mmCIF file of C-alpha atoms and ligand atoms in Angstrom:
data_model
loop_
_atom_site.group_PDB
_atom_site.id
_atom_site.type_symbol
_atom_site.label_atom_id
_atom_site.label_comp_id
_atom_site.label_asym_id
_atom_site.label_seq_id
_atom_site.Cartn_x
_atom_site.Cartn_y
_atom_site.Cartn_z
ATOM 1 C CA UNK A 22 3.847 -8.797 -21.801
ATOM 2 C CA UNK A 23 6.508 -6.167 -22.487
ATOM 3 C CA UNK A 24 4.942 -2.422 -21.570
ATOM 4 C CA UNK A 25 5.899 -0.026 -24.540
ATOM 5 C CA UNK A 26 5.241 4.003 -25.028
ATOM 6 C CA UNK A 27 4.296 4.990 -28.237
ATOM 7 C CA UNK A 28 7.415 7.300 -27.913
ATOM 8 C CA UNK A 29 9.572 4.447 -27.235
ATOM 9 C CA UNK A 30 8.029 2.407 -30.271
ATOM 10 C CA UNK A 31 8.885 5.988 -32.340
ATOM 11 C CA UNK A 32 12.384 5.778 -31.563
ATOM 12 C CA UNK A 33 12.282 2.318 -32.621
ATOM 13 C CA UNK A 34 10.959 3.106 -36.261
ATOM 14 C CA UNK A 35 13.380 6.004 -36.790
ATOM 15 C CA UNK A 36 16.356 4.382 -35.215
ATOM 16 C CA UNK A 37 15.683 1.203 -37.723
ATOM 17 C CA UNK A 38 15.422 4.078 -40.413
ATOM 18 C CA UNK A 39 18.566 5.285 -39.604
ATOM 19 C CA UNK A 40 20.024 2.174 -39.472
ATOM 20 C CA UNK A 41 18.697 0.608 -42.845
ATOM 21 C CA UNK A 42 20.047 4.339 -44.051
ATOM 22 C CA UNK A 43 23.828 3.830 -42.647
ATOM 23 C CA UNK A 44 23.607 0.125 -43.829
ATOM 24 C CA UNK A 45 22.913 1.416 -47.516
ATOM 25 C CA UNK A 46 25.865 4.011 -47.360
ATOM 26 C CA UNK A 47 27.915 0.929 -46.361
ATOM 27 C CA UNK A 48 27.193 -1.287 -48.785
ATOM 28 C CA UNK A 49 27.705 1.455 -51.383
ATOM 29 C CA UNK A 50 31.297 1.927 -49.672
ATOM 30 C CA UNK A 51 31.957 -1.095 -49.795
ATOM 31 C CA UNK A 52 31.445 -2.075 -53.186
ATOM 32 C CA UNK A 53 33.915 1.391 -54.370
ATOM 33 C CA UNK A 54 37.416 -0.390 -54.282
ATOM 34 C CA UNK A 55 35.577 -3.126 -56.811
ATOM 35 C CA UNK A 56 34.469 0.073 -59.204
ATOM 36 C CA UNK A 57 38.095 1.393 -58.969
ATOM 37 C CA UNK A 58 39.372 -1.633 -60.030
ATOM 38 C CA UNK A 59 36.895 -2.166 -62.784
ATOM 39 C CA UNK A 60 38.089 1.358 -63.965
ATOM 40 C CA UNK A 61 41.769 0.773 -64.120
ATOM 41 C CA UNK A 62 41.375 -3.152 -65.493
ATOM 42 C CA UNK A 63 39.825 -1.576 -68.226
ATOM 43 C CA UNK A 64 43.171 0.606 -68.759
ATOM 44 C CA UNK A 65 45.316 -2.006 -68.069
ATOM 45 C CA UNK A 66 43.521 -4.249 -71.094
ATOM 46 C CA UNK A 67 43.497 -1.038 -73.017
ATOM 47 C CA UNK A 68 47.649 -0.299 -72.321
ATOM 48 C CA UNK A 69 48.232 -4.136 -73.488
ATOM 49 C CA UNK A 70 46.591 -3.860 -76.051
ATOM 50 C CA UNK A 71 48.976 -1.202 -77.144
ATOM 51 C CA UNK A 72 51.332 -3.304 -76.366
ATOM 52 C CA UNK A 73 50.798 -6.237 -78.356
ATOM 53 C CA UNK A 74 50.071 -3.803 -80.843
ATOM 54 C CA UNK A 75 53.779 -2.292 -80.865
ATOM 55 C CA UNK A 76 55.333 -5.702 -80.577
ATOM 56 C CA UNK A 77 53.876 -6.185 -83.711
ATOM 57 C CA UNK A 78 55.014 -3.408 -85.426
ATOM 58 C CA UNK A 79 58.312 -4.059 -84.016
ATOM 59 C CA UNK A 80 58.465 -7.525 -85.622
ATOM 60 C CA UNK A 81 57.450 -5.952 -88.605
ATOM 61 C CA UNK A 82 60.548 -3.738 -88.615
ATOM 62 C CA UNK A 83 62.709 -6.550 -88.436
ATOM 63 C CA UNK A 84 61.617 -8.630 -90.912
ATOM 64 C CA UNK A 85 61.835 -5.234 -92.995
ATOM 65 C CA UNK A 86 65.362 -4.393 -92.038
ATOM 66 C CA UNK A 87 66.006 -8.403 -92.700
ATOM 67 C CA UNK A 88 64.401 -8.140 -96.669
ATOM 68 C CA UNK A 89 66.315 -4.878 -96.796
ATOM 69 C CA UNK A 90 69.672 -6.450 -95.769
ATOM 70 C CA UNK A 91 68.914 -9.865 -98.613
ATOM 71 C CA UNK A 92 68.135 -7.387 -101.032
ATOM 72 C CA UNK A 93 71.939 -5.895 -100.192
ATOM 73 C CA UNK A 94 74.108 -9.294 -100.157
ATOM 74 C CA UNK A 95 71.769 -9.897 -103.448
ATOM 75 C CA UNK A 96 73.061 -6.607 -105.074
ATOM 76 C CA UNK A 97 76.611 -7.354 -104.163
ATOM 77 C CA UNK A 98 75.896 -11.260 -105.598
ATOM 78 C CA UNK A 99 75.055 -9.434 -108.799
ATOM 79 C CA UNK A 100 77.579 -7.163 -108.964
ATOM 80 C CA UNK A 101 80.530 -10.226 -108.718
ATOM 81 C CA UNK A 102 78.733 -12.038 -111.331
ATOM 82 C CA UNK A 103 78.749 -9.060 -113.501
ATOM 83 C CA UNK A 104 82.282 -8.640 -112.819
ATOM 84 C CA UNK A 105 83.387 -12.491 -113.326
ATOM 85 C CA UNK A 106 81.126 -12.189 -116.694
ATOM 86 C CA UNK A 107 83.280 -9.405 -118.338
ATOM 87 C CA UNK A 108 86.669 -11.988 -117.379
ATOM 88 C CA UNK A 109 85.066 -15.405 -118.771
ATOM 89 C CA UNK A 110 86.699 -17.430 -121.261
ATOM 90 C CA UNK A 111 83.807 -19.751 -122.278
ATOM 91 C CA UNK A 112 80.458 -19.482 -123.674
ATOM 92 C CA UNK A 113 78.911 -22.240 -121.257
ATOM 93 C CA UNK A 114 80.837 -20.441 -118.586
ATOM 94 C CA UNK A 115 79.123 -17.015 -119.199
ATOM 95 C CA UNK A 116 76.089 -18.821 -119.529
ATOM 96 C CA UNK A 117 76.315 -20.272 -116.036
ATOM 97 C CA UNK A 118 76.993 -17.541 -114.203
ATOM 98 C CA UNK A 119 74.043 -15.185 -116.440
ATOM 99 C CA UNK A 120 71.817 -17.943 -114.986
ATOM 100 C CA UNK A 121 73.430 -17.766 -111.571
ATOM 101 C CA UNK A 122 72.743 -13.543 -111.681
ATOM 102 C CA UNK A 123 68.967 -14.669 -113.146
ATOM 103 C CA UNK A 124 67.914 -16.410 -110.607
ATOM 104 C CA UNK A 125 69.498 -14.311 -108.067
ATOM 105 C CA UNK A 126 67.382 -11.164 -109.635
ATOM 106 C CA UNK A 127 64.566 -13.210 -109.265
ATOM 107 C CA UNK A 128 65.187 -14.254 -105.591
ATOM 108 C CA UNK A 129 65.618 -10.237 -105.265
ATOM 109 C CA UNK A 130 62.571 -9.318 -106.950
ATOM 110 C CA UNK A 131 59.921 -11.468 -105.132
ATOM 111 C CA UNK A 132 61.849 -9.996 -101.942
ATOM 112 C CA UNK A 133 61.110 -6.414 -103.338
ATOM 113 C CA UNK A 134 57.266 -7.635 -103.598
ATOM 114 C CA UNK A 135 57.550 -8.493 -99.719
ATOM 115 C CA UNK A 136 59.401 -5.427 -98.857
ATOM 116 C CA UNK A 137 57.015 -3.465 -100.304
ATOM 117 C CA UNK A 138 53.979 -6.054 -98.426
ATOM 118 C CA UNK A 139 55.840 -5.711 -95.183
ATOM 119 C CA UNK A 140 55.988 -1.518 -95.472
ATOM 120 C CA UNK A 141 52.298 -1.260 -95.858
ATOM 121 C CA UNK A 142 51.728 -3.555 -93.086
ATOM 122 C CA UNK A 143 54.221 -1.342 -90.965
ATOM 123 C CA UNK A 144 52.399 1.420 -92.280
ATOM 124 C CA UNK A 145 48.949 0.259 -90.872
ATOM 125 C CA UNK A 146 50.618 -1.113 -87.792
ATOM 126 C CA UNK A 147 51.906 2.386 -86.935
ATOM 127 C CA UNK A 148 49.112 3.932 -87.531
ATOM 128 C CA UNK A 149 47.075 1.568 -85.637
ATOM 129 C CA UNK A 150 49.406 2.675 -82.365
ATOM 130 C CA UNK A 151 49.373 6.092 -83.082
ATOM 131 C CA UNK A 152 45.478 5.789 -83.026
ATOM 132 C CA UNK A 153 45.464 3.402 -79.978
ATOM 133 C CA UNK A 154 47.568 5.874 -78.045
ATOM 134 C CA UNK A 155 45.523 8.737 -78.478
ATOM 135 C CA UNK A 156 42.415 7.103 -77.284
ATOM 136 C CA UNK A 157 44.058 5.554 -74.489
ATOM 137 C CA UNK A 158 45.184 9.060 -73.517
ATOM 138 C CA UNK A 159 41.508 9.531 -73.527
ATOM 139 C CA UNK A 160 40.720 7.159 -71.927
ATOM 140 C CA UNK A 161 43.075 7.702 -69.277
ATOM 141 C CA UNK A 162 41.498 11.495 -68.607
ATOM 142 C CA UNK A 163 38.565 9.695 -68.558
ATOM 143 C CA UNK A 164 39.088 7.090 -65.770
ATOM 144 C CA UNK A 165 41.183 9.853 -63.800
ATOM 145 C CA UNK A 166 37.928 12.445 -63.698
ATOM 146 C CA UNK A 167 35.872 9.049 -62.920
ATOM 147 C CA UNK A 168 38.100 8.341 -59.936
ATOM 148 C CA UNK A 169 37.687 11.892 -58.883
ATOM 149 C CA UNK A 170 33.689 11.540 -58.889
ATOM 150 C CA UNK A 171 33.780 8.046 -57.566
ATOM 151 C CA UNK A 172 35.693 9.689 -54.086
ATOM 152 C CA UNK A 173 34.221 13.119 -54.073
ATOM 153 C CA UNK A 174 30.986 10.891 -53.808
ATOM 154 C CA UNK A 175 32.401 8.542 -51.607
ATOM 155 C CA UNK A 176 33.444 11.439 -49.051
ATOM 156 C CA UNK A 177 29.845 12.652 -49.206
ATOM 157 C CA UNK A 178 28.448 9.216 -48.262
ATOM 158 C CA UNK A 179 30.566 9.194 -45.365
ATOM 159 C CA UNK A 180 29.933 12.233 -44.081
ATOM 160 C CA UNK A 181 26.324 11.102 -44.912
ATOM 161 C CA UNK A 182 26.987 7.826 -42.580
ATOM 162 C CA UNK A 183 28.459 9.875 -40.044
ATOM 163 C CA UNK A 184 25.798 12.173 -39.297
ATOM 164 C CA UNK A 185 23.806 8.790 -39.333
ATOM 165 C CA UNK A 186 25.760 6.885 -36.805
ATOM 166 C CA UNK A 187 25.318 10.301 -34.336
ATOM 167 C CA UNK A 188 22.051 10.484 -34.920
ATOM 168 C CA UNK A 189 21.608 6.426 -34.420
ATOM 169 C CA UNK A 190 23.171 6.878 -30.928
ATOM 170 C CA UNK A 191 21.608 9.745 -30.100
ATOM 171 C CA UNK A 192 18.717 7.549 -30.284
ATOM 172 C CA UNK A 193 19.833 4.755 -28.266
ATOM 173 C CA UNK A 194 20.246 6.667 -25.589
ATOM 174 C CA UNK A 195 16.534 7.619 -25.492
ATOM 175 C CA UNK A 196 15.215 3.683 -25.656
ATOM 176 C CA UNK A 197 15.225 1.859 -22.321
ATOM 177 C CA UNK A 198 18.084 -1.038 -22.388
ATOM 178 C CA UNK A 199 15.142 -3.666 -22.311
ATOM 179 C CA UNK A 200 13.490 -2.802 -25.447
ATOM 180 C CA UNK A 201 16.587 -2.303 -27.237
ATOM 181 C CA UNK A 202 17.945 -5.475 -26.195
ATOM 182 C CA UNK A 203 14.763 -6.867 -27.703
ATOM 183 C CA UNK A 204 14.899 -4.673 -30.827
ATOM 184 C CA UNK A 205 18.588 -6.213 -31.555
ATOM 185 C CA UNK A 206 17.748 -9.734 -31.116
ATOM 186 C CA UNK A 207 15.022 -9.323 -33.389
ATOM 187 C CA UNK A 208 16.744 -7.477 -35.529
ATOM 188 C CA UNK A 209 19.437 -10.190 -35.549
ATOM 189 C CA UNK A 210 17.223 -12.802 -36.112
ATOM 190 C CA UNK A 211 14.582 -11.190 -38.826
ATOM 191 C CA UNK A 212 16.803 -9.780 -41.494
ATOM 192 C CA UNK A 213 17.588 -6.539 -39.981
ATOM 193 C CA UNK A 214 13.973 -5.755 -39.745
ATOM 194 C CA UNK A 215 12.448 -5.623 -36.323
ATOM 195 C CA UNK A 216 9.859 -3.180 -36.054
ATOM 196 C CA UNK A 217 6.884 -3.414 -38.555
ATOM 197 C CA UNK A 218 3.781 -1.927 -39.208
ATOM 198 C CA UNK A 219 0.579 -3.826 -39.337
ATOM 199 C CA UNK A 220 -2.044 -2.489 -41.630
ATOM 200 C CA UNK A 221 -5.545 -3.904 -41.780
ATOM 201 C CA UNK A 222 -4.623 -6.937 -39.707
ATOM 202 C CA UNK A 223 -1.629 -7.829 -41.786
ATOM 203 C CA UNK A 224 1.931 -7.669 -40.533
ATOM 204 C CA UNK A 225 3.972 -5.803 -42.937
ATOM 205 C CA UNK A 226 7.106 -7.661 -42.436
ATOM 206 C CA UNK A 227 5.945 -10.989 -43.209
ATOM 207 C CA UNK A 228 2.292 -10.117 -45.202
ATOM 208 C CA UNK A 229 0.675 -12.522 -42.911
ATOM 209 C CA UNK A 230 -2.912 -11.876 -40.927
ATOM 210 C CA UNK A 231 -3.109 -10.985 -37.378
ATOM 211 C CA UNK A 232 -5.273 -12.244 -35.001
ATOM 212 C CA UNK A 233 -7.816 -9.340 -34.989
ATOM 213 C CA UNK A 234 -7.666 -9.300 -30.790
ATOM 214 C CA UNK A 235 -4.075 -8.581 -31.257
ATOM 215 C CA UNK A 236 -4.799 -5.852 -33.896
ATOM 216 C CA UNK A 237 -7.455 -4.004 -31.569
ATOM 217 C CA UNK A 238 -5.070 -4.264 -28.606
ATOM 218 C CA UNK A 239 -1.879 -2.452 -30.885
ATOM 219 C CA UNK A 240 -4.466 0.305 -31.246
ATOM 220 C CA UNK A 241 -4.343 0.593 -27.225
ATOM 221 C CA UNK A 242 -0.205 1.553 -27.733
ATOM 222 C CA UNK A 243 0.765 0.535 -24.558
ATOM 223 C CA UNK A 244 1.753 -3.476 -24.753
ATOM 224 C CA UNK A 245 4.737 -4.203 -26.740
ATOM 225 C CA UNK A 246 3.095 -6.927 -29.319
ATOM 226 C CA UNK A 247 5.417 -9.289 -31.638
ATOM 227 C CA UNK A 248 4.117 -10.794 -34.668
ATOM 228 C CA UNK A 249 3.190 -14.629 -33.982
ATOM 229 C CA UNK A 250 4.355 -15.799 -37.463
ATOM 230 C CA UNK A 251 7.701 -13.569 -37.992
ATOM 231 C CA UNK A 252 8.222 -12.312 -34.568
ATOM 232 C CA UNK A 253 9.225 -8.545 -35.069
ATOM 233 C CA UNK A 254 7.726 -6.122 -32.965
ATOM 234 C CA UNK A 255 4.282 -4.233 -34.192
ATOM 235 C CA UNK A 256 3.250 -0.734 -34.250
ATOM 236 C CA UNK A 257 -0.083 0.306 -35.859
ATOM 237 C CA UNK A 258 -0.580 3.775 -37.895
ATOM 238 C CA UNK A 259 -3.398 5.790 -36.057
HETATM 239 ZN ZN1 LIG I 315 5.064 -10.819 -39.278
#
């Protein structure tokens, strides 16, 4: 059996507290590149958005500017008729081409209806960008200042770690190579968890009874003792 100090098994808790400490920074360190780019995804979906939304209103325009340019060549249709009317010779030949400038007026008109359809609709769709852009701009501030807070904290936790990892090897250097070989093995093999407290006969790590000889000999402090069912190393409260 392994002889421990109660000074060396203190050195042992508050190392593992430092550890479990640095480990949490970490994890929180690691997982900031994946909140960054949650953060700008969300802008990028926001900025297409905009996008699709402009490509509409660009179509728009063109099938405006295409109405516009029928309702032109339709004009100009009407106009010839009007002119070849005043020159006919025939009464079924001025009645063809007043049918002719009829229907052409009619073509015209239902493309007025549309022009007028397609101007609202350009109408909305402008407004709909102009709305889009300004919250995006918003938006935009927003993610920036988010950024900002995300690695002001992010600075602070590594500081945080830092003074950790002195203070982690600061303790090292106090526990005898032995025991800290053992602590790491455990450690390795238990979760990161090698040094429990056992409390009323149970083992903390693993909630599982103690043989009460075992129990009454932690009280003693100077055996190491490992749990027999999850093998970490015990320490009792006195
Ligand atoms: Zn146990």
């Amino acid at each position: 059996m392994d002889k421990i100090t109660r000074e060396q098994i203190e050195l042992l808790i508050a190392l593992q507290e430092k550890e479990a400490a640095a480990l949490k920074i970490e994890v929180v360190l690691d997982g900031l590149p994946a909140k960054i780019a949650a953060l700008e995804a969300g802008l990028k979906e926001f900025e297409d958005a905009i996008t699709r939304e402009k490509e509409t209103l660009a179509e728009l325009k063109k099938a405006y500017r295409s109405c516009d340019a029928e309702i032109q060549t339709n004009q100009a249709r009407v106009k010839k008729r009007e002119e070849q009317l005043r020159a006919v010779k025939t009464n079924k030949e001025y009645q063809v081409i007043l049918k002719e400038v009829e229907e052409i007026k009619k073509i015209s008109s239902r493309i007025e209806d549309e022009t007028i359809a397609c101007l609202e609709k350009i109408d909305a769709a402008e407004n709909a960008v102009t709305e889009k852009q300004a919250a995006y701009l918003a938006e935009e501030t927003e993610v920036k200042q988010q950024k900002v807070i995300f690695m002001t904290e992010a600075d602070q936790q590594r500081q945080a770690l830092n003074e950790l990892l002195v203070q982690r090897d600061s303790l090292c250097e106090k526990i005898d190579d032995k025991i800290m070989r053992l602590y790491q093995n455990i450690k390795a093999n238990a979760r990161g968890i090698a040094v429990v407290q056992v409390k009323n006969c149970i083992c903390m790590g693993c909630h599982m009874n103690i043989p009460p000889q075992m129990y009454n000999e932690l009280h003693r402090e100077n055996e190491l003792r490992t749990c027999p069912h999850c093998h970490r190393m015990l320490y009792v409260v006195q």
